[in-house]
PDB file of C-alpha atoms in Angstrom:
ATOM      1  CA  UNK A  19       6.447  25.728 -31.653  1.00 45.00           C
ATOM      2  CA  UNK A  20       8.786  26.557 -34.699  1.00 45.00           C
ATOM      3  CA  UNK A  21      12.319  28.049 -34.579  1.00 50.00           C
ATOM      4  CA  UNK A  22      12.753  25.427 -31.406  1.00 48.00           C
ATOM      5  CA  UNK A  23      11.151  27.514 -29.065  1.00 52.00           C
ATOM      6  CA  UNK A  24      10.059  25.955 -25.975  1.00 50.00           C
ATOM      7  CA  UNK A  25       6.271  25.159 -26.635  1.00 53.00           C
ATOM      8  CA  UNK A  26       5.072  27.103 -23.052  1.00 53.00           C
ATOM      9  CA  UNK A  27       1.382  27.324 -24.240  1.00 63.00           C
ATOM     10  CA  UNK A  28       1.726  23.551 -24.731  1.00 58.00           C
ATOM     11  CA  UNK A  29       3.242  22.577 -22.061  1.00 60.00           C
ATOM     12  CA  UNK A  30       0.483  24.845 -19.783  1.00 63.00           C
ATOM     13  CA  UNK A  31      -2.044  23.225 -21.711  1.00 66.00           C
ATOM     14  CA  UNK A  32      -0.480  19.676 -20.304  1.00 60.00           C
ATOM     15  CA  UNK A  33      -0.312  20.694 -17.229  1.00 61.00           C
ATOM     16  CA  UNK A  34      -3.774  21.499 -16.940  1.00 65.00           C
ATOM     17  CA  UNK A  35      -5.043  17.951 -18.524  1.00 67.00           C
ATOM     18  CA  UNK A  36      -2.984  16.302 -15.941  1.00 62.00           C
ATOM     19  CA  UNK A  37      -4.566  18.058 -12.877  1.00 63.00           C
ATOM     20  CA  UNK A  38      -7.951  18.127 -14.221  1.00 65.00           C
ATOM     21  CA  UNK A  39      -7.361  14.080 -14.773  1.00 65.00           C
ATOM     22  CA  UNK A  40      -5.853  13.479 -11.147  1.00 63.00           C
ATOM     23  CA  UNK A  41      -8.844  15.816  -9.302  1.00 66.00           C
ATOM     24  CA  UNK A  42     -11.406  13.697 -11.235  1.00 70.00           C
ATOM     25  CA  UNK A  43      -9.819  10.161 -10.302  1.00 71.00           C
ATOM     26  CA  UNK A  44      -9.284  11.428  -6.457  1.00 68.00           C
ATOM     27  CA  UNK A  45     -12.977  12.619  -6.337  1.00 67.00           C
ATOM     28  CA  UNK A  46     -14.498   9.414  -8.056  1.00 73.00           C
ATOM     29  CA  UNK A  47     -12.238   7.039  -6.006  1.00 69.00           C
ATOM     30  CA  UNK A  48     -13.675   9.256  -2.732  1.00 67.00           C
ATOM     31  CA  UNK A  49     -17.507   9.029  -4.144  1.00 71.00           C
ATOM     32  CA  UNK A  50     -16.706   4.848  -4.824  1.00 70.00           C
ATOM     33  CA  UNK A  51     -15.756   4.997  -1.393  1.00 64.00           C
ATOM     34  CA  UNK A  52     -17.692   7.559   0.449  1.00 65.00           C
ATOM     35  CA  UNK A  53     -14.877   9.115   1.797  1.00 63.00           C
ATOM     36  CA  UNK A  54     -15.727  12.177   0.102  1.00 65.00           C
ATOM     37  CA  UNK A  55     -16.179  14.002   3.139  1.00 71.00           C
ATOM     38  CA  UNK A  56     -12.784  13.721   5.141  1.00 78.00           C
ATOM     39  CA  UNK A  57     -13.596  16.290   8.053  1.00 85.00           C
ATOM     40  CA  UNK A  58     -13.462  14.853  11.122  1.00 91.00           C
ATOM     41  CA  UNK A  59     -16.450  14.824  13.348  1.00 92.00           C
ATOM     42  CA  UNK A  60     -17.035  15.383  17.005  1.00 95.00           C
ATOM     43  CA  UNK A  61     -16.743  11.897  18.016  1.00 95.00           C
ATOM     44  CA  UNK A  62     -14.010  10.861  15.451  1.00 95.00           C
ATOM     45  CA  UNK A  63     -11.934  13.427  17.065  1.00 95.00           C
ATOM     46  CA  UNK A  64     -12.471  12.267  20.415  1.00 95.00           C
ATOM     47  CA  UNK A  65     -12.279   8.568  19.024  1.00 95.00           C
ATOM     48  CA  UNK A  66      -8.711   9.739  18.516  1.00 93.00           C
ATOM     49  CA  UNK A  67      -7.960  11.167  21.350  1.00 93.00           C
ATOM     50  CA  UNK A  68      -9.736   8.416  23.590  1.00 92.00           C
ATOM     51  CA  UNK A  69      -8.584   4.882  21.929  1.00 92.00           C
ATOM     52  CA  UNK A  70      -5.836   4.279  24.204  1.00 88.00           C
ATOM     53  CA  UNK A  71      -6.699   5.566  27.264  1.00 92.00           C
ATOM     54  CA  UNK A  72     -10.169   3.760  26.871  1.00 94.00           C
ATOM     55  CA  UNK A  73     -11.831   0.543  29.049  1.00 95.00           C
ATOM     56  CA  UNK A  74     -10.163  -2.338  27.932  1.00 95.00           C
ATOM     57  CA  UNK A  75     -10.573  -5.808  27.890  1.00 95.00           C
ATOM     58  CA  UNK A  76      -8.394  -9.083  26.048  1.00 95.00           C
ATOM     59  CA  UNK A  77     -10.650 -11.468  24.172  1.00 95.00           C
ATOM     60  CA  UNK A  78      -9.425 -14.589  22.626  1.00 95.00           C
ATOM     61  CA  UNK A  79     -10.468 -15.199  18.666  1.00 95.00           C
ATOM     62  CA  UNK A  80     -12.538 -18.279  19.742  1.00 94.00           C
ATOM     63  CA  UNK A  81     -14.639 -15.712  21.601  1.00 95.00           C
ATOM     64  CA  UNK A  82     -14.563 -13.556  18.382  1.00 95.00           C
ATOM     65  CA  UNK A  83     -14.634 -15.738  15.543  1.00 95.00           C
ATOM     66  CA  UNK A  84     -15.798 -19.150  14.250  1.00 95.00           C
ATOM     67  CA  UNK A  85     -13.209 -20.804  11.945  1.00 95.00           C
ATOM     68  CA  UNK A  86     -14.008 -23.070   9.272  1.00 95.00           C
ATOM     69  CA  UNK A  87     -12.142 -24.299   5.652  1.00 94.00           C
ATOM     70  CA  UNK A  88     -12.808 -25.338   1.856  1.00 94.00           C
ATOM     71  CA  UNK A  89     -14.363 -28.967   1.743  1.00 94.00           C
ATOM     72  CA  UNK A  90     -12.769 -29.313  -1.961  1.00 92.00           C
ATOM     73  CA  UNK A  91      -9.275 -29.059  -3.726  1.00 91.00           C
ATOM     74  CA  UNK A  92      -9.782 -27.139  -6.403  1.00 94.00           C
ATOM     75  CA  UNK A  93      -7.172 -27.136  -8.988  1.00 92.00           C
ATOM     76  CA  UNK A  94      -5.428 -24.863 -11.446  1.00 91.00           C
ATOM     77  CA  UNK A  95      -7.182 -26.573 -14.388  1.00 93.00           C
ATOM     78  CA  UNK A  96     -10.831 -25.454 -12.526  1.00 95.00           C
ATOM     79  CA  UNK A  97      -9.625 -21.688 -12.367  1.00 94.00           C
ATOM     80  CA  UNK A  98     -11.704 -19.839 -15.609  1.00 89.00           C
ATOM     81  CA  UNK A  99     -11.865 -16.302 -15.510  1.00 85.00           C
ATOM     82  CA  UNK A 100     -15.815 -15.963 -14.454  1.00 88.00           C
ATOM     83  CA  UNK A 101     -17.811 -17.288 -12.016  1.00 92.00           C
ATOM     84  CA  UNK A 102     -16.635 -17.349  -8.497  1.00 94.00           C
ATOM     85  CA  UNK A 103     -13.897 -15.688  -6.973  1.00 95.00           C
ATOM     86  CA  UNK A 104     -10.457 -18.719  -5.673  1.00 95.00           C
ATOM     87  CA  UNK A 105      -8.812 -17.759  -3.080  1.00 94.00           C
ATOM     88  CA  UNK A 106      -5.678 -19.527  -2.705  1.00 91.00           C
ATOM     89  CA  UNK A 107      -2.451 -18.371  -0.476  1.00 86.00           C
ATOM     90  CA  UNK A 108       1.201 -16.807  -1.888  1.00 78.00           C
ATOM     91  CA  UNK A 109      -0.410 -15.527  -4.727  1.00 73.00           C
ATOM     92  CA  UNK A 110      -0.410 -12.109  -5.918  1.00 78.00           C
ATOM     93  CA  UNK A 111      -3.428 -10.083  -6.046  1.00 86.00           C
ATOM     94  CA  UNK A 112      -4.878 -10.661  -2.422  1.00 89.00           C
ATOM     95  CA  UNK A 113      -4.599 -13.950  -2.897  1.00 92.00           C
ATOM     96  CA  UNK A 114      -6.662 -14.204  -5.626  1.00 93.00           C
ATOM     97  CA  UNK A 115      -5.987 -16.977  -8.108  1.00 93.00           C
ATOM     98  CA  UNK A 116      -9.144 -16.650 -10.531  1.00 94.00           C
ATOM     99  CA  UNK A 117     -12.548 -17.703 -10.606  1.00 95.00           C
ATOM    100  CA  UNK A 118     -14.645 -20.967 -11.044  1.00 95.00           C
ATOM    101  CA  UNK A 119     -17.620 -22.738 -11.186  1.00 94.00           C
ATOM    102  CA  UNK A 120     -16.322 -25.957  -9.118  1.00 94.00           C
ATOM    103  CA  UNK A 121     -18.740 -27.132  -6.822  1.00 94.00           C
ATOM    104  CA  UNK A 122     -17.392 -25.880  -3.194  1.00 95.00           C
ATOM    105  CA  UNK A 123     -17.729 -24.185   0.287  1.00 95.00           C
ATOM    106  CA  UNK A 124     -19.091 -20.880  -0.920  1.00 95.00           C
ATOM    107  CA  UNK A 125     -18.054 -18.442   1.931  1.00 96.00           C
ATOM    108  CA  UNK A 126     -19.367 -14.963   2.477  1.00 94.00           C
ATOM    109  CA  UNK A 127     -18.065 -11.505   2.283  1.00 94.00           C
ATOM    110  CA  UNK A 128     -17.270  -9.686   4.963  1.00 94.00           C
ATOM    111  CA  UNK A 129     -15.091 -12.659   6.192  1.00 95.00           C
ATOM    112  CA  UNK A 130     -11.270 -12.680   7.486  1.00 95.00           C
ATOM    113  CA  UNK A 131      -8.748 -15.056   5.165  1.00 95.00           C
ATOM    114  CA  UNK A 132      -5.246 -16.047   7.241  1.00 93.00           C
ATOM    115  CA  UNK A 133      -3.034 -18.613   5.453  1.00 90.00           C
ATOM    116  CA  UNK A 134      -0.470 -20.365   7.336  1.00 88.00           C
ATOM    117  CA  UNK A 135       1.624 -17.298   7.942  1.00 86.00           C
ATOM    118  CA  UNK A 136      -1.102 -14.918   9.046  1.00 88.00           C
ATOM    119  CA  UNK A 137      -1.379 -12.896   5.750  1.00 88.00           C
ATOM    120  CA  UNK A 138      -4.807 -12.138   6.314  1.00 91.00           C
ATOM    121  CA  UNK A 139      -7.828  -9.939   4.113  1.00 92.00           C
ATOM    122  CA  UNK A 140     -10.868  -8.800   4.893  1.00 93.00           C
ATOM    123  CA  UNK A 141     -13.132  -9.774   2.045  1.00 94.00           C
ATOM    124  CA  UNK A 142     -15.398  -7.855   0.253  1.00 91.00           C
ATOM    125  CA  UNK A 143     -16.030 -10.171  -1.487  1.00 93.00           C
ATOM    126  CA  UNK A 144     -17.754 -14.380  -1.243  1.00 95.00           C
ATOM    127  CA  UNK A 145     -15.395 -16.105  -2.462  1.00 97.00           C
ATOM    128  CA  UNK A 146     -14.234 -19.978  -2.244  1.00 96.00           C
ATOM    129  CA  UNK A 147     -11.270 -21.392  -1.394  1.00 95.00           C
ATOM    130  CA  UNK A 148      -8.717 -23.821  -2.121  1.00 94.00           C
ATOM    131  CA  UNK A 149      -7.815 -26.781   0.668  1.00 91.00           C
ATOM    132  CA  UNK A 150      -3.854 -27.106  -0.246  1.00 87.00           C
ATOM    133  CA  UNK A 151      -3.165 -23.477   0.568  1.00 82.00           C
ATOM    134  CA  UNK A 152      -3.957 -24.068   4.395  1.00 86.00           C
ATOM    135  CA  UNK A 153      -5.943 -20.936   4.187  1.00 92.00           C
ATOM    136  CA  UNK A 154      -8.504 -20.228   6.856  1.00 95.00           C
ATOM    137  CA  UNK A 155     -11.584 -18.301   7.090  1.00 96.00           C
ATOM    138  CA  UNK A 156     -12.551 -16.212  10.283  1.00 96.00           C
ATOM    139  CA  UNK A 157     -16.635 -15.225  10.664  1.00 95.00           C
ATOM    140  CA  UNK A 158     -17.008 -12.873  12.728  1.00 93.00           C
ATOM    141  CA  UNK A 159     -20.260 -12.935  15.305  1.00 82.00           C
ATOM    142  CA  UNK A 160     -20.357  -8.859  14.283  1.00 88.00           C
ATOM    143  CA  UNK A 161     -20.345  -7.762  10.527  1.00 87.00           C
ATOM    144  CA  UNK A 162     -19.278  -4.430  11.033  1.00 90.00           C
ATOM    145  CA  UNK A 163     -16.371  -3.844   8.589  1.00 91.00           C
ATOM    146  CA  UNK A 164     -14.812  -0.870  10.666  1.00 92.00           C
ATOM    147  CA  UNK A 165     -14.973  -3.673  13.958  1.00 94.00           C
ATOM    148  CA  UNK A 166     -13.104  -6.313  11.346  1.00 94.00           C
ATOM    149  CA  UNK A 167     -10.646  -3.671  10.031  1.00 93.00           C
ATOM    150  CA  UNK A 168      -9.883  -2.970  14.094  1.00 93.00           C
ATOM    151  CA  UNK A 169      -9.328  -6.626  14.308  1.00 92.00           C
ATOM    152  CA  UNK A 170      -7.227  -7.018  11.451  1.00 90.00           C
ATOM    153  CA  UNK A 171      -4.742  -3.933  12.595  1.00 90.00           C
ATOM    154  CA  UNK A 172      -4.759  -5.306  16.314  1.00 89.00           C
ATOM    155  CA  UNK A 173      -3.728  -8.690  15.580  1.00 89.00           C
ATOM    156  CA  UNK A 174      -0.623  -8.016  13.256  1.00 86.00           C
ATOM    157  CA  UNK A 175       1.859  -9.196  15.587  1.00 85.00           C
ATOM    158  CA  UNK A 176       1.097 -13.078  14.816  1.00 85.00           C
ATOM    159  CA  UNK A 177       2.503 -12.326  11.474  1.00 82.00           C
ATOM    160  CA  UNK A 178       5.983 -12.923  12.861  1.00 81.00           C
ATOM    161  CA  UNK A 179       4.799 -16.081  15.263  1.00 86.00           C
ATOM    162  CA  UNK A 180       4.471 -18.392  12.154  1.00 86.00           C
ATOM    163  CA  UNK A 181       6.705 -19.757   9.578  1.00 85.00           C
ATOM    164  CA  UNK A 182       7.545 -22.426   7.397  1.00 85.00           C
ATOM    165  CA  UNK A 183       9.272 -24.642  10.958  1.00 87.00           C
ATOM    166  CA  UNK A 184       6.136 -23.447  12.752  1.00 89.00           C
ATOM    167  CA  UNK A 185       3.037 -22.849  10.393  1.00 89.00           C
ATOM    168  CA  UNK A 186      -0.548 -21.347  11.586  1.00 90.00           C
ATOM    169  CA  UNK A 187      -3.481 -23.684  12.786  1.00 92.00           C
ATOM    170  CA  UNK A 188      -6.129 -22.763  14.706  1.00 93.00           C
ATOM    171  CA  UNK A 189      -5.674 -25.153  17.355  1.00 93.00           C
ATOM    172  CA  UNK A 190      -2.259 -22.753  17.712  1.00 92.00           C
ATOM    173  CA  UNK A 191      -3.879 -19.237  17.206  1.00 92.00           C
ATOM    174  CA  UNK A 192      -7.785 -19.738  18.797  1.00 93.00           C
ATOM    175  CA  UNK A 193      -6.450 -18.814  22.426  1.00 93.00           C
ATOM    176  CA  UNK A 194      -4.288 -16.041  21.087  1.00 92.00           C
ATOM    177  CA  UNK A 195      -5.514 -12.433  22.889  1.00 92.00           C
ATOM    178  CA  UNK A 196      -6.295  -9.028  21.621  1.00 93.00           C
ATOM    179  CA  UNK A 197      -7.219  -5.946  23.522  1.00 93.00           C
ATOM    180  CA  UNK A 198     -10.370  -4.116  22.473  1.00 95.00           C
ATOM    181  CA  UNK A 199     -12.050  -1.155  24.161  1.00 95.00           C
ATOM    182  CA  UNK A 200     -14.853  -1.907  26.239  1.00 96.00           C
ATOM    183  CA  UNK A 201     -18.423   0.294  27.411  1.00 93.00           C
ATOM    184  CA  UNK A 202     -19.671   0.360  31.141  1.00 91.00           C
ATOM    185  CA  UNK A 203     -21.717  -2.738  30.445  1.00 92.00           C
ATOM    186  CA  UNK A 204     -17.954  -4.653  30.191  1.00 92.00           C
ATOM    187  CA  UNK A 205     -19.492  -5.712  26.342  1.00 93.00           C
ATOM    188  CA  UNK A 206     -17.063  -4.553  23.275  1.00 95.00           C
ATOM    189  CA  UNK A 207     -17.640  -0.518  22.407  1.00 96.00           C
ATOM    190  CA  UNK A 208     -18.417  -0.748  18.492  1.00 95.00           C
ATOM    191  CA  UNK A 209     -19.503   2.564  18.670  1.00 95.00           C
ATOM    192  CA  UNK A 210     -15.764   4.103  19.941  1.00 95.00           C
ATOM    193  CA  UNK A 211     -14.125   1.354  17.429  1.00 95.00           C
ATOM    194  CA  UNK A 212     -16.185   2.540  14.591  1.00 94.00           C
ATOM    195  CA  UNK A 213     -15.510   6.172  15.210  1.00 95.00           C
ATOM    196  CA  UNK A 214     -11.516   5.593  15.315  1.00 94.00           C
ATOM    197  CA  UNK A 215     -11.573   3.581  12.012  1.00 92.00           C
ATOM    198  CA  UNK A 216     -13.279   6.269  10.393  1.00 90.00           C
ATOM    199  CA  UNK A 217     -11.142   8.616  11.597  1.00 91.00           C
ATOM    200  CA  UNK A 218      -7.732   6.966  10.413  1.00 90.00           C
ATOM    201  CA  UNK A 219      -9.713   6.812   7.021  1.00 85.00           C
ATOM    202  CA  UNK A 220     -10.380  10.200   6.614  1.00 86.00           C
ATOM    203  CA  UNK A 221      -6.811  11.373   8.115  1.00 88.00           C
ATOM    204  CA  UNK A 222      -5.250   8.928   5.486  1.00 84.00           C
ATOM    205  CA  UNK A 223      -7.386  10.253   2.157  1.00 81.00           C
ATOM    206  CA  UNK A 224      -6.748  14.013   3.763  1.00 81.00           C
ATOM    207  CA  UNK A 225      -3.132  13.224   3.623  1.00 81.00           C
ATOM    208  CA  UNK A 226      -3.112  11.703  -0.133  1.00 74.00           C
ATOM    209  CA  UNK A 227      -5.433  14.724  -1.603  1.00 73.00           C
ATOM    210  CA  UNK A 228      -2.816  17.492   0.452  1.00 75.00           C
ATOM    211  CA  UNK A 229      -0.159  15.079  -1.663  1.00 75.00           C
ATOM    212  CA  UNK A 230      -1.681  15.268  -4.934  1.00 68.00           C
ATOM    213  CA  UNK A 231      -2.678  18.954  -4.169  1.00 69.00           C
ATOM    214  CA  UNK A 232       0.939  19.505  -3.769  1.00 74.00           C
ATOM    215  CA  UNK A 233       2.858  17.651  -6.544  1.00 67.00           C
ATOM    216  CA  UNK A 234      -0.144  20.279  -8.821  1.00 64.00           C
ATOM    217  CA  UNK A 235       1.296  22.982  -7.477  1.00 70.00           C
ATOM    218  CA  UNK A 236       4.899  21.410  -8.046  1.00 68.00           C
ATOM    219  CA  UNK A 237       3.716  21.184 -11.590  1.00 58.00           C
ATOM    220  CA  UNK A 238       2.687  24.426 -11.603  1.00 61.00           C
ATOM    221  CA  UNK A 239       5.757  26.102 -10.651  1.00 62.00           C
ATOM    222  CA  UNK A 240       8.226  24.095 -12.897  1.00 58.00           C
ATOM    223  CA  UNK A 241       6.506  26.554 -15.666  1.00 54.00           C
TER     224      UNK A 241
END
């Protein structure tokens, strides 16, 4: 704007781009996800409500998981950047060192990592795995990734059992307990676990669109 006039038109015009460009990334990161729809349902709602106060029983991870590790050692020089995905431990990223095409244990997605400090992943992902790291893989006997994230969330209080004077095995961790909601057959509820997972999903993206929504509006107001 000439005679140093503060350029309003422009700055509206900015304003615009930049909430037209954070509504499209929210709305394709929600379609990538299908979290699109973040209203709650009837039994999400009662998930909620009914989590705590549910049938419970403790199961140890031997009765949850079978354990098993890489078979070979593979090295920096093997990491190229296609291929298959390394997954190492103390490494940014996940974990995540690179890729390579090393003959090794392939293991497959939907899998728990733990390293020797309980940092722990659920991977989307097959992946192998180097030996050095002490890293771990956990299979699950049930696939369902809202089950595994339950798991993952309920057994965060190792992470502060295990350090470098007292480091993770699982001859230390297989007898180690979690509580999980049971049905009236006395078997895990899935159903109930699923429901609540979904539920803290679609409370979490509800609360980062009302933050976006806001800072826009915030935006908005400054002109």
């Amino acid at each position: 704007c000439s005679d140093w006039e503060l350029a309003y038109e422009y700055i509206k015009e900015y304003i615009k781009e930049i909430e037209a460009y954070h509504i499209k990334e929210i709305e394709a990161y929600l379609q990538s996800t299908g979290l699109s729809d973040y209203e709650l349902s009837n039994d999400e709602r009662l998930a909620l409500e009914n989590i705590l106060s549910s049938p419970s029983k403790k199961f140890a991870l031997d009765e949850l998981f079978e354990v098993s590790s890489g078979d070979v050692d593979i090295q920096k020089s093997d990491i190229e950047d296609k291929w298959e995905i390394v997954v190492s431990a103390w490494e940014g990223n996940y974990w995540i060192v690179g890729k390579t095409n090393k003959q090794a244990k392939f293991f497959e997605k939907d899998t728990i990592t733990i390293d020797m400090f309980w940092y722990s992943f659920l991977r989307n992902h097959p992946y192998k795995m180097v030996t050095h790291g002490r890293i771990m893989s956990l299979n699950s006997k049930n696939k369902n990734r809202f089950f595994l994230l339950y798991l993952l969330s309920s057994l965060q209080y190792l992470k502060n059992r295990y350090w470098f004077d007292n480091m993770l095995t699982w001859k230390k961790i297989k007898e180690e307990e979690t509580t999980l909601p049971i049905d009236y057959d006395n078997q895990i509820n899935y159903p109930l676990i699923e429901s609540y997972i979904k539920a803290t999903q679609k409370l979490a993206i509800k609360d980062l669109v009302d933050n976006i929504n806001k800072k826009l509006e915030t935006y908005k107001e400054i002109i």
